[in-house]
mmCIF file of C-alpha atoms (C1' of nucleotides) in Angstrom:
data_model
loop_
_atom_site.group_PDB
_atom_site.id
_atom_site.type_symbol
_atom_site.label_atom_id
_atom_site.label_comp_id
_atom_site.label_asym_id
_atom_site.label_seq_id
_atom_site.Cartn_x
_atom_site.Cartn_y
_atom_site.Cartn_z
ATOM 1 C CA UNK E 297 -126.687 -52.027 253.753
ATOM 2 C CA UNK E 298 -128.412 -52.751 256.995
ATOM 3 C CA UNK E 299 -130.924 -50.177 258.041
ATOM 4 C CA UNK E 300 -132.851 -50.137 261.273
ATOM 5 C CA UNK E 301 -135.230 -52.986 260.382
ATOM 6 C CA UNK E 302 -132.298 -55.185 259.396
ATOM 7 C CA UNK E 303 -130.434 -54.416 262.583
ATOM 8 C CA UNK E 304 -133.568 -55.164 264.592
ATOM 9 C CA UNK E 305 -133.901 -58.520 262.874
ATOM 10 C CA UNK E 306 -130.254 -59.276 263.492
ATOM 11 C CA UNK E 307 -130.807 -58.398 267.153
ATOM 12 C CA UNK E 308 -133.627 -60.899 267.377
ATOM 13 C CA UNK E 309 -131.533 -63.566 265.654
ATOM 14 C CA UNK E 310 -128.475 -63.012 267.794
ATOM 15 C CA UNK E 311 -130.572 -62.911 270.958
ATOM 16 C CA UNK E 312 -131.963 -66.366 270.274
ATOM 17 C CA UNK E 313 -128.530 -67.936 269.986
ATOM 18 C CA UNK E 314 -126.372 -65.799 272.235
ATOM 19 C CA UNK E 315 -128.252 -65.012 275.376
ATOM 20 C CA UNK E 316 -127.157 -67.221 278.233
ATOM 21 C CA UNK E 317 -124.055 -68.356 276.325
ATOM 22 C CA UNK E 318 -120.532 -67.787 277.668
ATOM 23 C CA UNK E 319 -117.758 -66.631 275.370
ATOM 24 C CA UNK E 320 -114.956 -69.137 275.725
ATOM 25 C CA UNK E 321 -112.482 -67.811 273.220
ATOM 26 C CA UNK E 322 -112.142 -64.740 270.966
ATOM 27 C CA UNK E 323 -110.060 -64.458 267.804
ATOM 28 C CA UNK E 324 -109.271 -60.978 266.549
ATOM 29 C CA UNK E 325 -107.929 -61.171 262.997
ATOM 30 C CA UNK E 326 -107.101 -57.495 262.823
ATOM 31 C CA UNK E 327 -106.559 -54.533 265.111
ATOM 32 C CA UNK E 328 -109.840 -52.816 264.402
ATOM 33 C CA UNK E 329 -112.534 -51.916 261.958
ATOM 34 C CA UNK E 330 -113.605 -48.318 261.487
ATOM 35 C CA UNK E 331 -111.948 -47.556 264.795
ATOM 36 C CA UNK E 332 -109.229 -49.569 266.580
ATOM 37 C CA UNK E 333 -110.546 -52.228 268.926
ATOM 38 C CA UNK E 334 -110.164 -51.417 272.623
ATOM 39 C CA UNK E 335 -107.056 -52.812 274.230
ATOM 40 C CA UNK E 336 -107.162 -56.543 274.998
ATOM 41 C CA UNK E 337 -110.682 -56.860 273.586
ATOM 42 C CA UNK E 338 -110.208 -60.640 273.219
ATOM 43 C CA UNK E 339 -109.180 -61.343 276.788
ATOM 44 C CA UNK E 340 -111.724 -58.858 278.155
ATOM 45 C CA UNK E 341 -114.522 -60.801 276.473
ATOM 46 C CA UNK E 342 -113.235 -64.229 277.361
ATOM 47 C CA UNK E 343 -115.273 -65.893 280.118
ATOM 48 C CA UNK E 344 -118.123 -63.337 279.855
ATOM 49 C CA UNK E 345 -121.680 -64.556 279.735
ATOM 50 C CA UNK E 346 -124.099 -62.719 277.400
ATOM 51 C CA UNK E 347 -127.160 -61.539 279.348
ATOM 52 C CA UNK E 348 -129.108 -59.589 276.742
ATOM 53 C CA UNK E 349 -129.002 -57.679 273.509
ATOM 54 C CA UNK E 350 -130.495 -54.227 273.003
ATOM 55 C CA UNK E 351 -130.604 -51.886 270.022
ATOM 56 C CA UNK E 352 -130.121 -48.110 269.881
ATOM 57 C CA UNK E 353 -130.315 -46.609 266.395
ATOM 58 C CA UNK E 354 -128.286 -49.036 264.277
ATOM 59 C CA UNK E 355 -126.106 -50.047 267.185
ATOM 60 C CA UNK E 356 -126.377 -53.402 268.906
ATOM 61 C CA UNK E 357 -125.673 -53.315 272.645
ATOM 62 C CA UNK E 358 -124.659 -56.718 273.923
ATOM 63 C CA UNK E 359 -124.935 -56.825 277.711
ATOM 64 C CA UNK E 360 -122.277 -58.859 279.508
ATOM 65 C CA UNK E 361 -122.369 -60.414 282.980
ATOM 66 C CA UNK E 362 -119.760 -58.012 284.360
ATOM 67 C CA UNK E 363 -121.944 -55.003 283.592
ATOM 68 C CA UNK E 364 -120.080 -53.942 280.533
ATOM 69 C CA UNK E 365 -121.543 -53.640 277.046
ATOM 70 C CA UNK E 366 -120.154 -54.859 273.737
ATOM 71 C CA UNK E 367 -121.159 -52.338 271.124
ATOM 72 C CA UNK E 368 -121.545 -53.590 267.531
ATOM 73 C CA UNK E 369 -122.407 -51.518 264.438
ATOM 74 C CA UNK E 370 -122.626 -53.318 261.097
ATOM 75 C CA UNK E 371 -121.662 -50.302 258.993
ATOM 76 C CA UNK E 372 -122.317 -50.960 255.324
ATOM 77 C CA UNK E 373 -121.378 -54.541 254.932
ATOM 78 C CA UNK E 374 -121.014 -56.025 258.416
ATOM 79 C CA UNK E 375 -122.597 -59.382 259.171
ATOM 80 C CA UNK E 376 -122.710 -61.746 262.158
ATOM 81 C CA UNK E 377 -122.867 -65.346 261.096
ATOM 82 C CA UNK E 378 -124.032 -67.807 263.728
ATOM 83 C CA UNK E 379 -123.072 -71.440 263.793
ATOM 84 C CA UNK E 380 -120.444 -70.776 261.220
ATOM 85 C CA UNK E 381 -118.946 -73.898 259.679
ATOM 86 C CA UNK E 382 -115.866 -71.946 258.676
ATOM 87 C CA UNK E 383 -114.207 -68.787 259.863
ATOM 88 C CA UNK E 384 -111.667 -68.583 257.077
ATOM 89 C CA UNK E 385 -113.654 -66.290 254.814
ATOM 90 C CA UNK E 386 -111.886 -63.417 253.168
ATOM 91 C CA UNK E 387 -113.224 -60.712 255.462
ATOM 92 C CA UNK E 388 -113.831 -62.714 258.635
ATOM 93 C CA UNK E 389 -112.409 -60.291 261.215
ATOM 94 C CA UNK E 390 -113.678 -61.523 264.585
ATOM 95 C CA UNK E 391 -114.543 -64.999 265.788
ATOM 96 C CA UNK E 392 -116.374 -65.899 268.965
ATOM 97 C CA UNK E 393 -116.269 -69.451 270.345
ATOM 98 C CA UNK E 394 -119.234 -70.004 272.627
ATOM 99 C CA UNK E 395 -119.675 -72.572 275.378
ATOM 100 C CA UNK E 396 -122.177 -74.600 273.347
ATOM 101 C CA UNK E 397 -119.423 -75.340 270.853
ATOM 102 C CA UNK E 398 -120.740 -72.942 268.232
ATOM 103 C CA UNK E 399 -118.746 -70.389 266.354
ATOM 104 C CA UNK E 400 -119.975 -66.875 265.541
ATOM 105 C CA UNK E 401 -118.130 -64.883 262.900
ATOM 106 C CA UNK E 402 -118.139 -61.163 262.180
ATOM 107 C CA UNK E 403 -117.488 -60.527 258.528
ATOM 108 C CA UNK E 404 -117.233 -57.018 257.046
ATOM 109 C CA UNK E 405 -115.746 -56.424 253.597
ATOM 110 C CA UNK E 406 -115.794 -52.620 253.784
ATOM 111 C CA UNK E 407 -114.917 -52.429 257.436
ATOM 112 C CA UNK E 408 -117.225 -49.507 258.151
ATOM 113 C CA UNK E 409 -118.415 -51.445 261.193
ATOM 114 C CA UNK E 410 -117.703 -50.753 264.831
ATOM 115 C CA UNK E 411 -116.874 -53.053 267.731
ATOM 116 C CA UNK E 412 -116.247 -51.467 271.127
ATOM 117 C CA UNK E 413 -116.535 -52.177 274.833
ATOM 118 C CA UNK E 414 -117.876 -49.762 277.376
ATOM 119 C CA UNK E 415 -119.506 -49.542 280.786
ATOM 120 C CA UNK E 416 -122.183 -47.270 282.173
ATOM 121 C CA UNK E 417 -124.837 -45.430 280.265
ATOM 122 C CA UNK E 418 -122.704 -43.192 278.127
ATOM 123 C CA UNK E 419 -120.756 -43.758 274.945
ATOM 124 C CA UNK E 420 -119.415 -41.158 272.577
ATOM 125 C CA UNK E 421 -121.152 -42.809 269.613
ATOM 126 C CA UNK E 422 -124.526 -42.954 271.392
ATOM 127 C CA UNK E 423 -124.745 -39.791 273.432
ATOM 128 C CA UNK E 424 -125.741 -37.385 270.704
ATOM 129 C CA UNK E 425 -128.305 -39.600 269.016
ATOM 130 C CA UNK E 426 -131.821 -38.313 268.313
ATOM 131 C CA UNK E 427 -135.143 -40.048 269.009
ATOM 132 C CA UNK E 428 -135.959 -43.632 268.051
ATOM 133 C CA UNK E 429 -138.483 -43.587 265.164
ATOM 134 C CA UNK E 430 -140.391 -46.522 266.638
ATOM 135 C CA UNK E 431 -140.480 -45.081 270.126
ATOM 136 C CA UNK E 432 -142.453 -42.169 271.460
ATOM 137 C CA UNK E 433 -141.697 -40.070 268.447
ATOM 138 C CA UNK E 434 -144.216 -37.559 267.146
ATOM 139 C CA UNK E 435 -144.892 -34.741 264.738
ATOM 140 C CA UNK E 436 -144.051 -32.122 267.385
ATOM 141 C CA UNK E 437 -140.574 -33.500 267.933
ATOM 142 C CA UNK E 438 -139.822 -33.810 264.248
ATOM 143 C CA UNK E 439 -141.135 -30.304 263.524
ATOM 144 C CA UNK E 440 -138.988 -28.831 266.269
ATOM 145 C CA UNK E 441 -135.873 -30.370 264.739
ATOM 146 C CA UNK E 442 -136.690 -29.530 261.116
ATOM 147 C CA UNK E 443 -137.784 -26.013 262.042
ATOM 148 C CA UNK E 444 -134.373 -24.494 262.291
ATOM 149 C CA UNK E 445 -132.735 -26.280 259.390
ATOM 150 C CA UNK E 446 -132.256 -24.850 255.945
ATOM 151 C CA UNK E 447 -130.937 -28.025 254.344
ATOM 152 C CA UNK E 448 -133.186 -30.170 252.152
ATOM 153 C CA UNK E 449 -135.643 -32.230 254.186
ATOM 154 C CA UNK E 450 -134.128 -35.469 252.829
ATOM 155 C CA UNK E 451 -130.656 -34.545 254.147
ATOM 156 C CA UNK E 452 -132.131 -33.500 257.505
ATOM 157 C CA UNK E 453 -133.927 -36.777 258.101
ATOM 158 C CA UNK E 454 -130.708 -38.684 257.426
ATOM 159 C CA UNK E 455 -129.055 -36.703 260.270
ATOM 160 C CA UNK E 456 -128.937 -38.953 263.342
ATOM 161 C CA UNK E 457 -129.643 -35.954 265.575
ATOM 162 C CA UNK E 458 -133.030 -35.465 263.968
ATOM 163 C CA UNK E 459 -134.108 -39.091 264.056
ATOM 164 C CA UNK E 460 -132.014 -42.262 264.134
ATOM 165 C CA UNK E 461 -131.972 -45.275 261.933
ATOM 166 C CA UNK E 462 -133.643 -43.922 258.798
ATOM 167 C CA UNK E 463 -131.153 -44.517 256.031
ATOM 168 C CA UNK E 464 -131.123 -43.555 252.362
ATOM 169 C CA UNK E 465 -133.515 -46.274 251.262
ATOM 170 C CA UNK E 466 -136.276 -45.594 253.762
ATOM 171 C CA UNK E 467 -136.095 -41.832 253.629
ATOM 172 C CA UNK E 468 -136.634 -41.979 249.895
ATOM 173 C CA UNK E 469 -139.557 -44.374 250.275
ATOM 174 C CA UNK E 470 -141.152 -42.401 253.098
ATOM 175 C CA UNK E 471 -140.965 -39.061 251.225
ATOM 176 C CA UNK E 472 -142.586 -40.751 248.221
ATOM 177 C CA UNK E 473 -145.401 -42.132 250.305
ATOM 178 C CA UNK E 474 -145.976 -38.693 251.813
ATOM 179 C CA UNK E 475 -145.911 -36.875 248.509
ATOM 180 C CA UNK E 476 -143.140 -34.604 249.753
ATOM 181 C CA UNK E 477 -140.308 -33.473 247.537
ATOM 182 C CA UNK E 478 -136.901 -34.356 248.926
ATOM 183 C CA UNK E 479 -135.623 -30.956 247.791
ATOM 184 C CA UNK E 480 -137.973 -28.961 250.027
ATOM 185 C CA UNK E 481 -136.199 -27.096 252.819
ATOM 186 C CA UNK E 482 -136.571 -28.789 256.195
ATOM 187 C CA UNK E 483 -137.814 -25.582 257.741
ATOM 188 C CA UNK E 484 -140.637 -25.347 255.245
ATOM 189 C CA UNK E 485 -142.175 -28.701 256.245
ATOM 190 C CA UNK E 486 -145.420 -28.021 258.111
ATOM 191 C CA UNK E 487 -146.460 -29.682 261.351
ATOM 192 C CA UNK E 488 -149.151 -31.548 259.423
ATOM 193 C CA UNK E 489 -146.579 -32.883 256.965
ATOM 194 C CA UNK E 490 -144.385 -33.874 259.909
ATOM 195 C CA UNK E 491 -147.339 -35.861 261.187
ATOM 196 C CA UNK E 492 -147.618 -37.720 257.887
ATOM 197 C CA UNK E 493 -143.894 -38.301 257.788
ATOM 198 C CA UNK E 494 -143.810 -39.692 261.286
ATOM 199 C CA UNK E 495 -146.669 -42.055 260.507
ATOM 200 C CA UNK E 496 -145.231 -43.264 257.209
ATOM 201 C CA UNK E 497 -141.706 -43.710 258.616
ATOM 202 C CA UNK E 498 -143.054 -45.747 261.490
ATOM 203 C CA UNK E 499 -145.165 -47.831 259.142
ATOM 204 C CA UNK E 500 -142.455 -48.517 256.598
ATOM 205 C CA UNK E 501 -139.936 -49.549 259.313
ATOM 206 C CA UNK E 502 -142.504 -51.765 261.002
ATOM 207 C CA UNK E 503 -143.396 -53.389 257.653
ATOM 208 C CA UNK E 504 -139.725 -54.061 256.952
ATOM 209 C CA UNK E 505 -139.215 -55.602 260.357
ATOM 210 C CA UNK E 506 -142.293 -57.734 259.745
ATOM 211 C CA UNK E 507 -140.988 -58.769 256.337
ATOM 212 C CA UNK E 508 -137.648 -59.651 257.888
ATOM 213 C CA UNK E 509 -139.243 -61.639 260.621
ATOM 214 C CA UNK E 510 -141.428 -63.645 258.320
ATOM 215 C CA UNK E 511 -139.197 -64.068 255.334
ATOM 216 C CA UNK E 512 -136.105 -64.688 257.407
ATOM 217 C CA UNK E 513 -137.521 -66.677 260.222
ATOM 218 C CA UNK E 514 -134.413 -68.871 260.187
ATOM 219 C CA UNK E 515 -132.388 -65.761 260.693
ATOM 220 C CA UNK E 516 -130.860 -65.718 257.308
ATOM 221 C CA UNK E 517 -129.626 -62.243 258.067
ATOM 222 C CA UNK E 518 -127.113 -63.763 260.437
ATOM 223 C CA UNK E 519 -126.453 -67.113 258.870
ATOM 224 C CA UNK E 520 -124.541 -65.521 256.036
ATOM 225 C CA UNK E 521 -126.922 -66.173 253.182
ATOM 226 C CA UNK E 522 -128.510 -62.792 252.731
ATOM 227 C CA UNK E 523 -127.505 -59.209 253.058
ATOM 228 C CA UNK E 524 -130.696 -57.570 251.829
ATOM 229 C CA UNK E 525 -134.309 -58.030 252.590
ATOM 230 C CA UNK E 526 -136.521 -58.926 249.679
ATOM 231 C CA UNK E 527 -138.503 -55.760 250.237
ATOM 232 C CA UNK E 528 -140.591 -54.020 247.659
ATOM 233 C CA UNK E 529 -139.376 -50.491 247.019
ATOM 234 C CA UNK E 530 -141.457 -47.950 245.120
ATOM 235 C CA UNK E 531 -138.713 -45.542 244.162
ATOM 236 C CA UNK E 532 -135.312 -46.598 245.589
ATOM 237 C CA UNK E 533 -133.167 -47.883 242.775
ATOM 238 C CA UNK E 534 -136.049 -47.425 240.304
ATOM 239 C CA UNK E 535 -134.753 -44.612 238.199
ATOM 240 C CA UNK E 536 -136.681 -44.440 234.870
ATOM 241 C CA UNK E 537 -139.431 -46.763 236.154
ATOM 242 C CA UNK E 538 -143.033 -45.582 236.277
ATOM 243 C CA UNK E 539 -144.292 -44.304 239.583
ATOM 244 C CA UNK E 540 -147.732 -45.443 240.825
ATOM 245 C CA UNK E 541 -149.011 -41.924 240.037
ATOM 246 C CA UNK E 542 -148.091 -42.251 236.336
ATOM 247 C CA UNK E 543 -144.987 -40.143 236.586
ATOM 248 C CA UNK E 544 -141.435 -41.330 236.235
ATOM 249 C CA UNK E 545 -139.006 -42.013 239.012
ATOM 250 C CA UNK E 546 -135.905 -39.826 238.828
ATOM 251 C CA UNK E 547 -132.523 -39.915 240.515
ATOM 252 C CA UNK E 548 -130.787 -36.763 241.737
ATOM 253 C CA UNK E 549 -127.646 -36.291 243.825
ATOM 254 C CA UNK E 550 -128.123 -34.751 247.244
ATOM 255 C CA UNK E 551 -125.244 -34.349 249.663
ATOM 256 C CA UNK E 552 -123.185 -36.655 247.483
ATOM 257 C CA UNK E 553 -125.706 -39.528 247.474
ATOM 258 C CA UNK E 554 -128.535 -40.587 245.290
ATOM 259 C CA UNK E 555 -132.087 -39.547 245.957
ATOM 260 C CA UNK E 556 -134.831 -41.419 244.126
ATOM 261 C CA UNK E 557 -138.178 -39.644 243.815
ATOM 262 C CA UNK E 558 -141.118 -38.826 241.594
ATOM 263 C CA UNK E 559 -141.403 -35.171 240.655
ATOM 264 C CA UNK E 560 -145.015 -35.670 239.592
ATOM 265 C CA UNK E 561 -146.480 -36.678 242.926
ATOM 266 C CA UNK E 562 -143.838 -35.364 245.324
ATOM 267 C CA UNK E 563 -144.169 -31.608 245.601
ATOM 268 C "C1'" DA G 201 -125.025 -24.046 265.852
ATOM 269 C "C1'" DG G 202 -125.676 -25.434 261.334
ATOM 270 C "C1'" DA G 203 -123.949 -26.503 256.634
ATOM 271 C "C1'" DT G 204 -120.557 -28.716 253.865
ATOM 272 C "C1'" DA G 205 -116.615 -31.520 252.569
ATOM 273 C "C1'" DT G 206 -113.745 -35.316 253.647
ATOM 274 C "C1'" DT G 207 -112.754 -39.793 255.280
ATOM 275 C "C1'" DC G 208 -112.841 -44.756 255.980
ATOM 276 C "C1'" DC G 209 -113.118 -49.482 252.438
ATOM 277 C "C1'" DT G 210 -114.016 -53.048 248.919
ATOM 278 C "C1'" DG G 211 -116.961 -55.142 245.492
ATOM 279 C "C1'" DG G 212 -119.485 -54.532 241.540
ATOM 280 C "C1'" DA G 213 -120.526 -52.243 237.257
ATOM 281 C "C1'" DG G 214 -119.379 -49.973 233.087
ATOM 282 C "C1'" DG G 215 -116.043 -48.459 229.514
ATOM 283 C "C1'" DC G 216 -112.520 -49.602 226.367
ATOM 284 C "C1'" DT Z 170 -110.339 -61.290 229.571
ATOM 285 C "C1'" DG Z 171 -108.408 -57.605 232.000
ATOM 286 C "C1'" DC Z 172 -107.470 -53.182 233.545
ATOM 287 C "C1'" DC Z 173 -109.022 -48.781 234.856
ATOM 288 C "C1'" DT Z 174 -112.289 -45.615 236.859
ATOM 289 C "C1'" DC Z 175 -116.261 -44.608 239.254
ATOM 290 C "C1'" DC Z 176 -119.773 -45.348 242.528
ATOM 291 C "C1'" DA Z 177 -122.305 -47.170 246.536
ATOM 292 C "C1'" DG Z 178 -123.004 -45.687 251.454
ATOM 293 C "C1'" DG Z 179 -123.273 -44.760 257.657
ATOM 294 C "C1'" DA Z 180 -121.823 -41.464 260.087
ATOM 295 C "C1'" DA Z 181 -117.871 -39.462 262.530
ATOM 296 C "C1'" DT Z 182 -114.859 -35.709 261.951
ATOM 297 C "C1'" DA Z 183 -112.909 -31.445 260.519
ATOM 298 C "C1'" DT Z 184 -113.567 -26.957 258.638
ATOM 299 C "C1'" DC Z 185 -115.847 -22.867 257.618
#
DNA sequence: AGATATTCCTGGAGGC
DNA sequence: TGCCTCCAGGAATATC
């Protein structure tokens, strides 16, 4: 499941191949993914040159030469494959033919992804989003958001209005590094603890981007060979394993998903 | 407004 | 081997 670091690496990979290219032909193999595609998406994209690719939260914003933006979210299993040799895979939903003769394929088994076209600054999926964790994000901002929430801190951090891009894996890892129990109420997290959380979240995301950049310098994330980064997790998926502190990693359900944590050192 | 439940979807894992 | 059930999860959406 791509989290922010994965999306950032995909952005870098796509940028290298796509920027400056013109889309010559678009094949839509179905009418939509999570949401229906906008009307005539294929012809609207045809002839457009790609001028840049930005990222907001886990959304990719592909800037086109007519001022419009192609919005792409990978959902759980979405994947852009560049220089595809075939576009006949089982879940190949969208195919772009570029003016250098290459073929880019969007594949998404679970179809939680999004592909949309918009113009201007505003989009319904972007407008409500909270701060970027790797931007000017600090303890004060986090504390203000957590302050008025009575849900567990782990659930609150997953809320895109609190901070964007921190998914289930990295919130578990960050709380473990900070020694904070995922079951604590958000409003009980002190400003000092918010400071630690902000620092650790920034660090863990930056490390993951670094790992992606070095391990996947050939942009494996978008050439179809890899869905996960070979990243070392301390608690995520480690139920029953020993924690560094000597305790044992446990798994508990929170909001219908799994939280991995160590009750010995996270209090 | 905030909390909670539901929803989308398929592949993979475990049980028998 | 095969069938069945359950689970994973981002995040919008509806409901209370």
